């Protein structure tokens, strides 16, 4: 079946041949009707665009050939021109050839198209599979990336936890060393030192450092179990004189005892100031010594127990006598004690003097006033002398001048009150001075002690507490004794002053009573009546 492309090629061929026919048969050009053979419908339908292209490709070179044909015709006009039948036959031959080639090409294309379609389907299927694999791989990659991110977070978290555990273990080891008994340091010294230096050891991995620290934790737990039932181990300790002895330690709970190999040094083990070695405090009881030696030798028995865990021995060793305590205060203690002695001596003297003085009793004052009322001068003088003390002396002076002017009697009695006041208050201000000066001397000792402390710090630094204790003791002890002297002195001064003031007030009250009685019954009236 011919396609439209084939018909187009036929028409092109006919149009090409028409000029030639017109030249050969001019007379019959108008009379003859050119009819091109119509292609069979089935042939036209069988043609494809590919065959049309091939036909065009074959027909295309025929056009340039017209020029040579025309030239040849001009050069040889005697050659006969092709007729329409020749052209039609030629075109038909070409058409048949093109159709055959087209059919061969179609057959070849059909033969090649099946495997190509199969291969295309296979490739498309592979493409679909590849895309699915790509999507699956992409999903796996996203999942792996998410897992990787989670793993990184987990690793960071685990590193933080490991760092925290390492710091926690380091802190535990730092706190463990001072808690371990000084006698046990000989047993665990190497392990504690290795665990303490493990975080700073660059030759160890993180796992090895952690294992070293964790090993010390296990050792400390085992130590607790050992202390529950008791543990014994070899070591050395110093006696009270500082001599080193080898022997055996026995630790039960917080209590540790030691027995030397020769059995001469047996006692509890404690830490002493400025001593890196465990020090043995011997038992004062022979029975305790025997029981301890038996436990060390046989690993069983009864052990003496110190409920203070050695604090009693420490307190006993640090207690000073009174003289030693005073000597720590330094030279300022001398004037403080001098003031204390003088203040106490004067207070005792004044207390004895004031205690011997009594205020006029009501009975004796009434007898005196009765005698004055009766204008019995000798009886009044005798009654005044019986009263005694400064008040009696004052009243005696007043009675002796009965009959004289009232103002004179008052002045004489007031003079006696003034003299008695001076005598009663003598030396009392010195007690007040001691009460005020003693704290100042204590403050002076505090200042000198602080100065000495800073001098020791400048020379020896702050590492040795015993070197600094001298200045601190001087600073505190002088203040302590200054207050000890000042407070009692102040109280004694207040007491004695109040007692002296009471005596003086009693004198004034007795004098006023006498003058009132004299005013009621003047002595001059009795004299005139006689």
Tab-separated table of C-alpha atoms in Angstrom, residues 16 44 52 80 123 133-134 151 158 160 164 192 242 257 277 284 368 376 481:
chain	number	residue	atom	x	y	z
A	16	UNK	CA	10.299	16.740	-14.030
A	44	UNK	CA	0.304	3.213	-0.779
A	52	UNK	CA	9.443	7.962	1.648
A	80	UNK	CA	15.633	11.543	-29.349
A	123	UNK	CA	16.563	-1.715	30.555
A	133	UNK	CA	17.537	0.416	44.877
A	134	UNK	CA	18.556	4.083	44.866
A	151	UNK	CA	25.875	7.066	68.011
A	158	UNK	CA	29.386	8.086	77.356
A	160	UNK	CA	30.968	12.680	79.601
A	164	UNK	CA	32.394	12.227	85.404
A	192	UNK	CA	46.676	4.702	96.543
A	242	UNK	CA	60.699	8.341	118.191
A	257	UNK	CA	47.056	-1.885	117.843
A	277	UNK	CA	55.059	7.423	110.990
A	284	UNK	CA	48.921	1.843	131.157
A	368	UNK	CA	21.233	59.096	171.658
A	376	UNK	CA	21.519	65.141	179.034
A	481	UNK	CA	44.047	36.871	131.204
